[in-house]
Amino acid sequence: MNILLLGSGGRECAIATSIVASPKCEKLYIAPGNGGTAALGENVALDINDGEAVAAWAKKNDCSLVVIGPEAPLVAGVADCVRDAGIDCFGPGADGARMEGSKDFSKSIMMKYDLPTAAYKTCTNLEEALAYLREQGAPIVVKADGLAAGKGVTVAQTLQEAEDAVRECFDGRFGEAGATVVIEECMKGPECSILAFTDGETVKPMAPSQDHKRAYENDEGPNTGGMGVYSPVPIVTDDEYATMIDVMERTVAGLKAEGIDYRGCLYGGFMLTETGPRLLEFNARFGDPETQVVLPRLETDLVDVMVATANKKLADIELAWKPEWAVSVVLASDGYPGDYKKGFEITGIDEANALEGVHVYHAGTKLEDGKFYTNGGRVLNVTALGESFQAARDRAYEACDLINWDGKFMRRDIGARALRGRDAWEI
Ligand code: AMP
Ligand code: GLY
């Protein structure tokens, strides 16, 4: 079959790698794609937030499955247009995507279905927000309600910081997305994510994963889209994993009770607190970079899983996983997440990929005359599988050291805290 995948990050490169490994896939199109996906299928120029255009393009090119990677097209209802055109779609419609598109909506679902999370209040004007902040005190968390490209959350250590964050929201820093503000109790503990395939009835969870958000070693410096990730998470107990799965199942049951027919990947972001795992957020899609450590461990044909998800037949699928651990290190452009230069030739990708268990996924690259050039802040995700956490980590760094360009930058401590154990986290 022909398949159209929407998106252009490392996540989409990992999804594309698994899709083209399936004998079911005849032709893969990626819109708009990146240098890595250009080597796996055909990149196409398409406005991925325009549902009618995506559905028409998919129809014209005989695609029988559309897979939606990022949140913006999901929130814009692209999945609804694709399904209305009679084409299978992996990704929730606009109603289900509100789980990510509105913090107020997802908190209301958490409350209604008694899912463990932080106490909160939703405010629609400055006076109400300031009064609540002063009543609660710091530390406290301020979140713009809508999509804000990962920049809408402030974990405020002081009341002043919290008040500034609220003022910025109501002053229009995030446009409509900040016109409503969610103010939340500040929780403590390691973070852990669970991705789950769901067709709105059946839930098939994937192994937990843990991202590293800060730019510099020892979790210092500015927040980024993620500098490295691993899966499973050695510090998660069996009880915590069971609780997180139970929460994901109760969430999907709650969505069904709300009349939402959610088909795709649901991402639960948790904090492992002293009183057990509690929800930080939901995303309506695969995580980036979590996907880059979860999918290489999947043995089941991803196209089968996606088609079953789209057709409410997930109960018929048995997921099989490789027993290995996966560690992924992000190679970034010097200066990221601030200003950086692009256009440098990248060498050593083939050598790194030739190592056993290594997958080099492209995030910000472009392919020109058979050569790869840097084309973004986060350039490559170097994932390695290994029979132990340490083995996977050593192999990932061995592969990273084979790849070079002018201004390559990475954190050398991905997974270092997990190796030290739970005590490495202050609770
Ligand atoms: P979110 O997009 O809601 O997951 O928030 C982004 C990041 O902010 C999370 O990954 C956490 O590091 C942090 N965060 C969000 N909510 C809270 C909270 N209630 N307590 C502490 N940290 C939080
Ligand atoms: N890694 C966090 C996310 O995908 O939103």
Short mmCIF file of C-alpha atoms and ligand atoms in Angstrom, two decimals:
data_model
loop_
_atom_site.label_atom_id
_atom_site.label_comp_id
_atom_site.label_asym_id
_atom_site.label_seq_id
_atom_site.Cartn_x
_atom_site.Cartn_y
_atom_site.Cartn_z
CA MET A 1 0.00 0.00 0.00
CA ASN A 2 0.97 3.65 -0.36
CA ILE A 3 1.32 5.59 2.89
CA LEU A 4 1.50 9.33 3.57
CA LEU A 5 3.32 10.42 6.76
CA LEU A 6 3.03 14.03 7.97
CA GLY A 7 5.90 15.75 9.82
CA SER A 8 9.61 16.56 9.55
CA GLY A 9 11.38 15.66 12.80
CA GLY A 10 13.41 12.83 14.29
CA ARG A 11 10.14 11.25 15.34
CA GLU A 12 8.97 11.07 11.73
CA CYS A 13 12.33 9.64 10.62
CA ALA A 14 11.91 6.86 13.22
CA ILE A 15 8.29 6.22 12.15
CA ALA A 16 9.36 6.21 8.49
CA THR A 17 12.17 3.72 9.22
CA SER A 18 9.70 1.30 10.81
CA ILE A 19 7.12 1.82 8.05
CA VAL A 20 9.53 1.08 5.19
CA ALA A 21 10.70 -2.05 7.04
CA SER A 22 7.19 -3.45 6.56
CA PRO A 23 6.53 -5.61 3.48
CA LYS A 24 3.05 -4.00 3.40
CA CYS A 25 4.51 -0.61 2.42
CA GLU A 26 4.96 -0.17 -1.32
CA LYS A 27 5.58 3.55 -1.38
CA LEU A 28 6.06 6.02 1.46
CA TYR A 29 5.51 9.75 1.01
CA ILE A 30 6.58 12.17 3.74
CA ALA A 31 5.30 15.74 3.93
CA PRO A 32 7.39 17.80 4.28
CA GLY A 33 10.04 15.36 5.62
CA ASN A 34 13.77 15.95 6.13
CA GLY A 35 17.10 14.73 4.74
CA GLY A 36 16.72 11.34 6.43
CA THR A 37 13.19 10.70 5.21
CA ALA A 38 14.25 11.69 1.68
CA ALA A 39 16.51 8.64 1.74
CA LEU A 40 13.64 6.39 2.93
CA GLY A 41 10.75 7.55 0.73
CA GLU A 42 9.66 10.56 -1.27
CA ASN A 43 9.42 13.95 0.42
CA VAL A 44 6.50 16.03 -0.81
CA ALA A 45 5.64 19.70 -0.34
CA LEU A 46 2.18 19.97 1.20
CA ASP A 47 0.50 22.26 3.74
CA ILE A 48 0.13 19.61 6.44
CA ASN A 49 -2.31 21.73 8.49
CA ASP A 50 -4.79 21.95 5.62
CA GLY A 51 -7.00 18.87 6.05
CA GLU A 52 -8.78 19.16 2.72
CA ALA A 53 -5.47 19.50 0.86
CA VAL A 54 -3.95 16.51 2.69
CA ALA A 55 -7.01 14.32 2.05
CA ALA A 56 -7.13 15.31 -1.65
CA TRP A 57 -3.40 14.66 -2.11
CA ALA A 58 -3.64 11.26 -0.38
CA LYS A 59 -6.58 10.29 -2.57
CA LYS A 60 -4.90 11.39 -5.80
CA ASN A 61 -1.77 9.40 -4.93
CA ASP A 62 -3.63 6.22 -3.91
CA CYS A 63 -2.59 6.36 -0.27
CA SER A 64 -4.59 4.00 1.90
CA LEU A 65 -3.11 5.15 5.21
CA VAL A 66 -2.24 8.63 6.49
CA VAL A 67 -0.06 8.85 9.62
CA ILE A 68 0.02 12.18 11.45
CA GLY A 69 3.21 12.91 13.45
CA PRO A 70 2.94 16.43 14.97
CA GLU A 71 0.26 18.04 17.11
CA ALA A 72 -0.66 21.04 14.94
CA PRO A 73 -2.39 19.08 12.14
CA LEU A 74 -4.13 16.89 14.73
CA VAL A 75 -5.52 19.92 16.57
CA ALA A 76 -6.50 21.42 13.18
CA GLY A 77 -8.68 18.36 12.47
CA VAL A 78 -6.65 16.92 9.58
CA ALA A 79 -7.49 13.35 10.75
CA ASP A 80 -11.21 14.13 10.46
CA CYS A 81 -10.82 15.31 6.84
CA VAL A 82 -8.76 12.22 5.94
CA ARG A 83 -11.31 9.84 7.48
CA ASP A 84 -14.20 11.75 5.83
CA ALA A 85 -12.46 11.09 2.51
CA GLY A 86 -12.63 7.34 3.27
CA ILE A 87 -8.90 6.93 3.97
CA ASP A 88 -7.53 5.20 7.10
CA CYS A 89 -5.84 7.60 9.46
CA PHE A 90 -3.48 7.05 12.40
CA GLY A 91 -4.12 10.00 14.71
CA PRO A 92 -7.10 11.32 16.69
CA GLY A 93 -9.65 13.77 15.30
CA ALA A 94 -9.88 17.35 16.56
CA ASP A 95 -11.99 16.25 19.55
CA GLY A 96 -9.35 13.78 20.83
CA ALA A 97 -6.47 16.16 19.99
CA ARG A 98 -7.91 18.59 22.57
CA MET A 99 -6.15 16.39 25.13
CA GLU A 100 -3.01 18.16 23.95
CA GLY A 101 -4.49 21.30 22.43
CA SER A 102 -6.13 22.52 25.63
CA LYS A 103 -4.57 22.07 29.08
CA ASP A 104 -7.91 23.09 30.60
CA PHE A 105 -9.71 20.34 28.68
CA SER A 106 -7.18 17.64 29.62
CA LYS A 107 -7.25 18.72 33.29
CA SER A 108 -11.05 18.53 33.25
CA ILE A 109 -10.83 14.95 31.92
CA MET A 110 -8.25 14.09 34.63
CA MET A 111 -10.58 15.45 37.32
CA LYS A 112 -13.78 13.91 35.96
CA TYR A 113 -12.24 10.44 35.69
CA ASP A 114 -10.28 10.67 38.92
CA LEU A 115 -6.84 10.39 37.30
CA PRO A 116 -3.94 11.33 39.63
CA THR A 117 -2.61 14.81 38.87
CA ALA A 118 -1.73 18.18 40.44
CA ALA A 119 -4.41 20.44 41.93
CA TYR A 120 -5.17 23.38 39.62
CA LYS A 121 -7.34 26.31 38.69
CA THR A 122 -8.19 27.61 35.24
CA CYS A 123 -8.24 31.42 34.94
CA THR A 124 -9.48 33.61 32.11
CA ASN A 125 -8.45 37.01 33.49
CA LEU A 126 -5.45 38.55 35.23
CA GLU A 127 -7.16 39.50 38.51
CA GLU A 128 -8.47 35.99 39.09
CA ALA A 129 -5.04 34.49 38.26
CA LEU A 130 -3.10 36.87 40.54
CA ALA A 131 -5.52 36.26 43.41
CA TYR A 132 -5.09 32.47 43.07
CA LEU A 133 -1.28 32.76 42.86
CA ARG A 134 -1.16 34.86 46.02
CA GLU A 135 -3.41 32.43 47.82
CA GLN A 136 -1.29 29.40 46.82
CA GLY A 137 2.25 30.88 46.98
CA ALA A 138 5.40 29.56 45.21
CA PRO A 139 6.68 27.24 43.89
CA ILE A 140 3.82 27.02 41.43
CA VAL A 141 3.34 26.19 37.75
CA VAL A 142 1.77 28.47 35.13
CA LYS A 143 0.61 26.99 31.81
CA ALA A 144 -0.85 28.64 28.73
CA ASP A 145 -3.95 26.63 27.83
CA GLY A 146 -3.24 26.12 24.11
CA LEU A 147 -0.36 24.97 21.91
CA ALA A 148 2.75 27.09 22.52
CA ALA A 149 5.52 25.06 20.84
CA GLY A 150 6.71 23.73 24.20
CA LYS A 151 7.26 27.25 25.61
CA GLY A 152 3.94 27.75 27.40
CA VAL A 153 4.90 26.28 30.81
CA THR A 154 6.71 28.16 33.60
CA VAL A 155 7.74 26.29 36.75
CA ALA A 156 7.96 29.37 38.97
CA GLN A 157 10.16 29.25 42.07
CA THR A 158 8.97 32.66 43.27
CA LEU A 159 5.64 34.46 43.29
CA GLN A 160 7.19 37.22 41.15
CA GLU A 161 8.15 34.73 38.43
CA ALA A 162 4.65 33.27 38.48
CA GLU A 163 3.02 36.69 38.27
CA ASP A 164 5.30 37.64 35.35
CA ALA A 165 4.35 34.42 33.54
CA VAL A 166 0.65 35.04 34.01
CA ARG A 167 1.00 38.65 32.82
CA GLU A 168 2.87 37.49 29.70
CA CYS A 169 0.06 35.09 28.87
CA PHE A 170 -2.66 37.71 29.24
CA ASP A 171 -0.50 40.26 27.38
CA GLY A 172 -0.72 38.00 24.36
CA ARG A 173 2.76 36.38 24.22
CA PHE A 174 1.13 33.12 23.06
CA GLY A 175 -1.83 34.72 21.26
CA GLU A 176 -5.14 32.88 21.75
CA ALA A 177 -3.27 29.94 23.32
CA GLY A 178 -2.53 32.14 26.37
CA ALA A 179 -5.95 33.76 26.73
CA THR A 180 -6.77 31.00 29.21
CA VAL A 181 -4.22 30.03 31.87
CA VAL A 182 -3.97 26.89 33.98
CA ILE A 183 -2.23 27.37 37.35
CA GLU A 184 -1.03 24.15 38.92
CA GLU A 185 0.46 22.80 42.13
CA CYS A 186 4.20 22.14 41.68
CA MET A 187 5.06 18.43 41.91
CA LYS A 188 8.48 16.86 42.52
CA GLY A 189 10.15 13.71 41.24
CA PRO A 190 11.63 12.11 38.13
CA GLU A 191 9.57 12.40 34.95
CA CYS A 192 8.54 9.42 32.89
CA SER A 193 6.44 9.05 29.75
CA ILE A 194 4.22 6.28 28.51
CA LEU A 195 3.11 6.05 24.89
CA ALA A 196 0.13 3.83 24.11
CA PHE A 197 -1.49 2.71 20.88
CA THR A 198 -5.25 2.97 21.21
CA ASP A 199 -8.22 2.56 18.89
CA GLY A 200 -10.59 4.11 21.41
CA GLU A 201 -11.41 0.72 22.96
CA THR A 202 -8.23 -1.29 23.36
CA VAL A 203 -5.06 0.21 24.86
CA LYS A 204 -1.64 -1.28 24.06
CA PRO A 205 1.02 0.48 26.13
CA MET A 206 4.65 0.79 25.11
CA ALA A 207 7.59 0.69 27.52
CA PRO A 208 8.27 3.82 29.61
CA SER A 209 10.82 6.36 28.42
CA GLN A 210 12.63 9.34 29.92
CA ASP A 211 13.71 12.50 28.14
CA HIS A 212 16.46 15.02 29.06
CA LYS A 213 15.02 18.49 28.50
CA ARG A 214 17.87 20.79 29.53
CA ALA A 215 20.53 21.83 27.04
CA TYR A 216 23.61 21.23 29.19
CA GLU A 217 25.09 18.49 31.36
CA ASN A 218 23.80 17.95 34.92
CA ASP A 219 20.40 19.14 33.70
CA GLU A 220 21.51 22.76 33.54
CA GLY A 221 20.85 25.48 31.00
CA PRO A 222 17.77 26.35 28.98
CA ASN A 223 14.95 23.95 28.14
CA THR A 224 15.09 22.30 24.72
CA GLY A 225 12.94 19.94 22.69
CA GLY A 226 14.99 17.14 24.33
CA MET A 227 18.72 16.27 24.26
CA GLY A 228 18.55 12.51 24.83
CA VAL A 229 16.22 9.75 25.91
CA TYR A 230 16.15 6.11 26.95
CA SER A 231 13.71 3.24 27.26
CA PRO A 232 12.77 1.34 29.37
CA VAL A 233 13.44 3.48 32.44
CA PRO A 234 15.55 1.56 34.97
CA ILE A 235 14.33 3.56 37.99
CA VAL A 236 10.61 2.85 37.39
CA THR A 237 9.20 0.16 39.71
CA ASP A 238 6.75 -2.49 38.52
CA ASP A 239 4.07 -0.91 40.72
CA GLU A 240 4.62 2.50 39.17
CA TYR A 241 4.47 1.05 35.65
CA ALA A 242 1.22 -0.77 36.53
CA THR A 243 -0.29 2.47 37.86
CA MET A 244 0.68 4.37 34.71
CA ILE A 245 -0.90 1.70 32.49
CA ASP A 246 -4.05 1.76 34.61
CA VAL A 247 -4.20 5.55 34.20
CA MET A 248 -3.82 5.27 30.41
CA GLU A 249 -6.63 2.66 30.27
CA ARG A 250 -8.94 4.72 32.44
CA THR A 251 -8.19 7.78 30.29
CA VAL A 252 -9.23 6.03 27.09
CA ALA A 253 -12.38 4.68 28.83
CA GLY A 254 -13.12 8.27 29.93
CA LEU A 255 -12.65 9.59 26.40
CA LYS A 256 -15.03 6.93 25.11
CA ALA A 257 -17.59 7.94 27.74
CA GLU A 258 -17.22 11.52 26.44
CA GLY A 259 -18.08 10.29 22.94
CA ILE A 260 -14.50 10.70 21.69
CA ASP A 261 -13.36 7.94 19.33
CA TYR A 262 -9.57 8.27 19.82
CA ARG A 263 -7.46 6.35 17.29
CA GLY A 264 -3.73 6.85 17.34
CA CYS A 265 -1.01 7.24 19.95
CA LEU A 266 -1.79 8.73 23.36
CA TYR A 267 1.18 10.10 25.31
CA GLY A 268 0.95 10.31 29.10
CA GLY A 269 3.60 12.49 30.77
CA PHE A 270 3.98 11.53 34.44
CA MET A 271 5.91 12.66 37.46
CA LEU A 272 6.92 9.85 39.82
CA THR A 273 6.04 11.55 43.10
CA GLU A 274 6.25 10.28 46.67
CA THR A 275 2.55 9.42 46.44
CA GLY A 276 2.89 7.57 43.12
CA PRO A 277 2.84 8.55 39.43
CA ARG A 278 0.81 11.68 38.72
CA LEU A 279 -0.03 13.17 35.33
CA LEU A 280 1.77 16.26 34.07
CA GLU A 281 0.14 16.30 30.65
CA PHE A 282 -1.22 14.37 27.73
CA ASN A 283 -0.04 14.60 24.15
CA ALA A 284 -2.17 13.38 21.26
CA ARG A 285 0.73 11.82 19.33
CA PHE A 286 4.04 10.00 19.53
CA GLY A 287 6.65 11.86 21.63
CA ASP A 288 9.74 13.37 20.10
CA PRO A 289 12.41 12.07 20.97
CA GLU A 290 10.64 9.22 22.91
CA THR A 291 9.62 7.53 19.64
CA GLN A 292 13.29 7.22 18.68
CA VAL A 293 13.87 4.76 21.57
CA VAL A 294 10.47 3.05 21.59
CA LEU A 295 9.94 2.10 17.92
CA PRO A 296 13.37 0.46 17.33
CA ARG A 297 12.40 -2.01 20.08
CA LEU A 298 9.08 -2.92 18.41
CA GLU A 299 9.22 -6.28 16.63
CA THR A 300 5.63 -6.27 15.39
CA ASP A 301 5.03 -4.78 11.93
CA LEU A 302 4.22 -1.09 12.59
CA VAL A 303 2.01 -0.83 9.50
CA ASP A 304 -0.16 -3.69 10.81
CA VAL A 305 -0.44 -1.92 14.17
CA MET A 306 -1.36 1.40 12.57
CA VAL A 307 -3.94 -0.07 10.19
CA ALA A 308 -5.50 -2.03 13.09
CA THR A 309 -5.57 1.15 15.20
CA ALA A 310 -7.24 3.10 12.42
CA ASN A 311 -9.87 0.36 11.98
CA LYS A 312 -10.64 -0.33 15.65
CA LYS A 313 -9.04 -3.77 15.42
CA LEU A 314 -6.19 -3.28 17.86
CA ALA A 315 -7.51 -6.11 20.08
CA ASP A 316 -6.44 -8.54 17.31
CA ILE A 317 -2.79 -7.42 17.49
CA GLU A 318 -0.19 -8.83 19.85
CA LEU A 319 2.73 -6.44 20.33
CA ALA A 320 6.19 -8.02 20.57
CA TRP A 321 9.21 -6.10 21.85
CA LYS A 322 12.94 -6.66 21.67
CA PRO A 323 14.36 -7.28 25.14
CA GLU A 324 17.21 -4.81 24.59
CA TRP A 325 17.56 -1.40 26.18
CA ALA A 326 17.60 1.69 23.97
CA VAL A 327 19.49 4.95 24.53
CA SER A 328 19.36 7.89 22.12
CA VAL A 329 21.65 10.92 22.14
CA VAL A 330 20.80 14.11 20.27
CA LEU A 331 23.53 15.68 18.15
CA ALA A 332 22.75 19.38 17.95
CA SER A 333 24.16 22.51 16.31
CA ASP A 334 26.41 24.57 18.56
CA GLY A 335 24.28 27.39 20.00
CA TYR A 336 20.99 25.44 20.13
CA PRO A 337 18.41 26.22 21.58
CA GLY A 338 19.56 29.79 20.84
CA ASP A 339 21.05 30.94 17.53
CA TYR A 340 23.08 28.50 15.48
CA LYS A 341 24.48 28.17 11.95
CA LYS A 342 23.34 25.58 9.42
CA GLY A 343 24.53 24.12 6.14
CA PHE A 344 27.58 22.14 7.38
CA GLU A 345 28.35 18.83 5.71
CA ILE A 346 27.87 15.86 8.05
CA THR A 347 30.29 12.92 7.85
CA GLY A 348 30.31 9.47 9.46
CA ILE A 349 26.59 8.66 9.38
CA ASP A 350 27.14 5.41 7.42
CA GLU A 351 29.95 4.34 9.75
CA ALA A 352 27.73 4.96 12.79
CA ASN A 353 24.76 3.14 11.23
CA ALA A 354 27.02 0.16 10.46
CA LEU A 355 27.52 -0.51 14.19
CA GLU A 356 25.29 -3.32 15.39
CA GLY A 357 22.05 -2.08 16.98
CA VAL A 358 22.59 1.55 15.94
CA HIS A 359 19.98 3.67 14.14
CA VAL A 360 20.83 7.23 13.17
CA TYR A 361 17.58 9.17 12.83
CA HIS A 362 17.58 12.55 11.09
CA ALA A 363 15.85 15.56 12.61
CA GLY A 364 17.35 18.75 11.14
CA THR A 365 19.18 17.65 8.00
CA LYS A 366 18.86 18.08 4.27
CA LEU A 367 20.03 15.81 1.49
CA GLU A 368 21.80 17.39 -1.50
CA ASP A 369 23.68 15.49 -4.21
CA GLY A 370 23.92 12.43 -2.00
CA LYS A 371 25.40 14.34 0.96
CA PHE A 372 23.74 15.32 4.24
CA TYR A 373 23.97 18.89 5.58
CA THR A 374 22.86 20.35 8.92
CA ASN A 375 19.55 22.15 8.62
CA GLY A 376 18.27 22.72 12.17
CA GLY A 377 19.04 22.94 15.88
CA ARG A 378 18.63 19.28 16.70
CA VAL A 379 20.33 17.56 13.78
CA LEU A 380 20.48 13.80 14.45
CA ASN A 381 19.18 11.34 17.05
CA VAL A 382 21.68 8.53 17.51
CA THR A 383 19.87 5.52 19.00
CA ALA A 384 21.62 2.34 20.10
CA LEU A 385 20.17 -0.91 21.39
CA GLY A 386 22.16 -3.01 23.85
CA GLU A 387 21.69 -5.96 26.15
CA SER A 388 22.08 -3.73 29.22
CA PHE A 389 21.42 -0.07 29.84
CA GLN A 390 25.17 0.52 30.09
CA ALA A 391 25.87 -1.38 26.84
CA ALA A 392 23.24 0.62 24.94
CA ARG A 393 24.63 3.86 26.33
CA ASP A 394 28.26 3.01 25.49
CA ARG A 395 27.28 2.04 21.96
CA ALA A 396 25.25 5.23 21.43
CA TYR A 397 28.26 7.36 22.39
CA GLU A 398 30.60 5.22 20.27
CA ALA A 399 28.32 5.96 17.30
CA CYS A 400 28.06 9.68 18.19
CA ASP A 401 31.85 9.95 18.14
CA LEU A 402 31.97 8.64 14.55
CA ILE A 403 29.76 11.49 13.29
CA ASN A 404 31.17 14.95 12.69
CA TRP A 405 30.50 18.43 11.37
CA ASP A 406 31.67 21.91 12.17
CA GLY A 407 29.90 22.83 15.43
CA LYS A 408 28.57 19.44 16.55
CA PHE A 409 27.29 19.60 20.13
CA MET A 410 25.92 16.94 22.50
CA ARG A 411 25.42 16.14 26.16
CA ARG A 412 27.82 13.46 27.40
CA ASP A 413 25.66 12.53 30.40
CA ILE A 414 22.50 11.07 28.84
CA GLY A 415 21.40 8.27 31.20
CA ALA A 416 24.09 9.06 33.79
CA ARG A 417 21.54 9.88 36.47
CA ALA A 418 19.54 6.71 35.82
CA LEU A 419 22.75 4.69 36.24
CA ARG A 420 23.17 6.22 39.72
CA GLY A 421 19.66 5.08 40.70
CA ARG A 422 16.57 6.66 42.21
CA ASP A 423 18.55 8.56 44.85
CA ALA A 424 20.00 10.71 42.08
CA TRP A 425 16.64 12.53 42.01
CA GLU A 426 15.77 14.97 44.73
CA ILE A 427 12.21 14.46 45.91
P1 AMP B 1 3.88 20.05 30.24
O1 AMP B 1 3.97 20.57 28.85
O2 AMP B 1 2.56 20.33 30.89
O3 AMP B 1 4.32 18.63 30.40
O4 AMP B 1 5.01 20.85 31.04
C1 AMP B 1 6.35 20.91 30.59
C2 AMP B 1 7.31 20.58 31.72
O5 AMP B 1 7.06 21.45 32.84
C3 AMP B 1 7.13 19.16 32.28
O6 AMP B 1 7.84 18.23 31.52
C4 AMP B 1 7.68 19.35 33.68
O7 AMP B 1 9.09 19.34 33.68
C5 AMP B 1 7.24 20.75 34.05
N1 AMP B 1 5.93 20.71 34.78
C6 AMP B 1 4.70 20.76 34.22
N2 AMP B 1 3.74 20.68 35.17
C7 AMP B 1 4.38 20.58 36.34
C8 AMP B 1 3.94 20.47 37.70
N3 AMP B 1 2.64 20.48 38.03
N4 AMP B 1 4.88 20.38 38.66
C9 AMP B 1 6.21 20.41 38.36
N5 AMP B 1 6.68 20.52 37.11
C10 AMP B 1 5.79 20.60 36.09
N1 GLY B 2 9.22 14.87 24.37
C1 GLY B 2 8.05 15.57 24.69
C2 GLY B 2 7.06 15.68 23.61
O1 GLY B 2 7.09 15.00 22.61
O2 GLY B 2 6.16 16.51 23.76
#
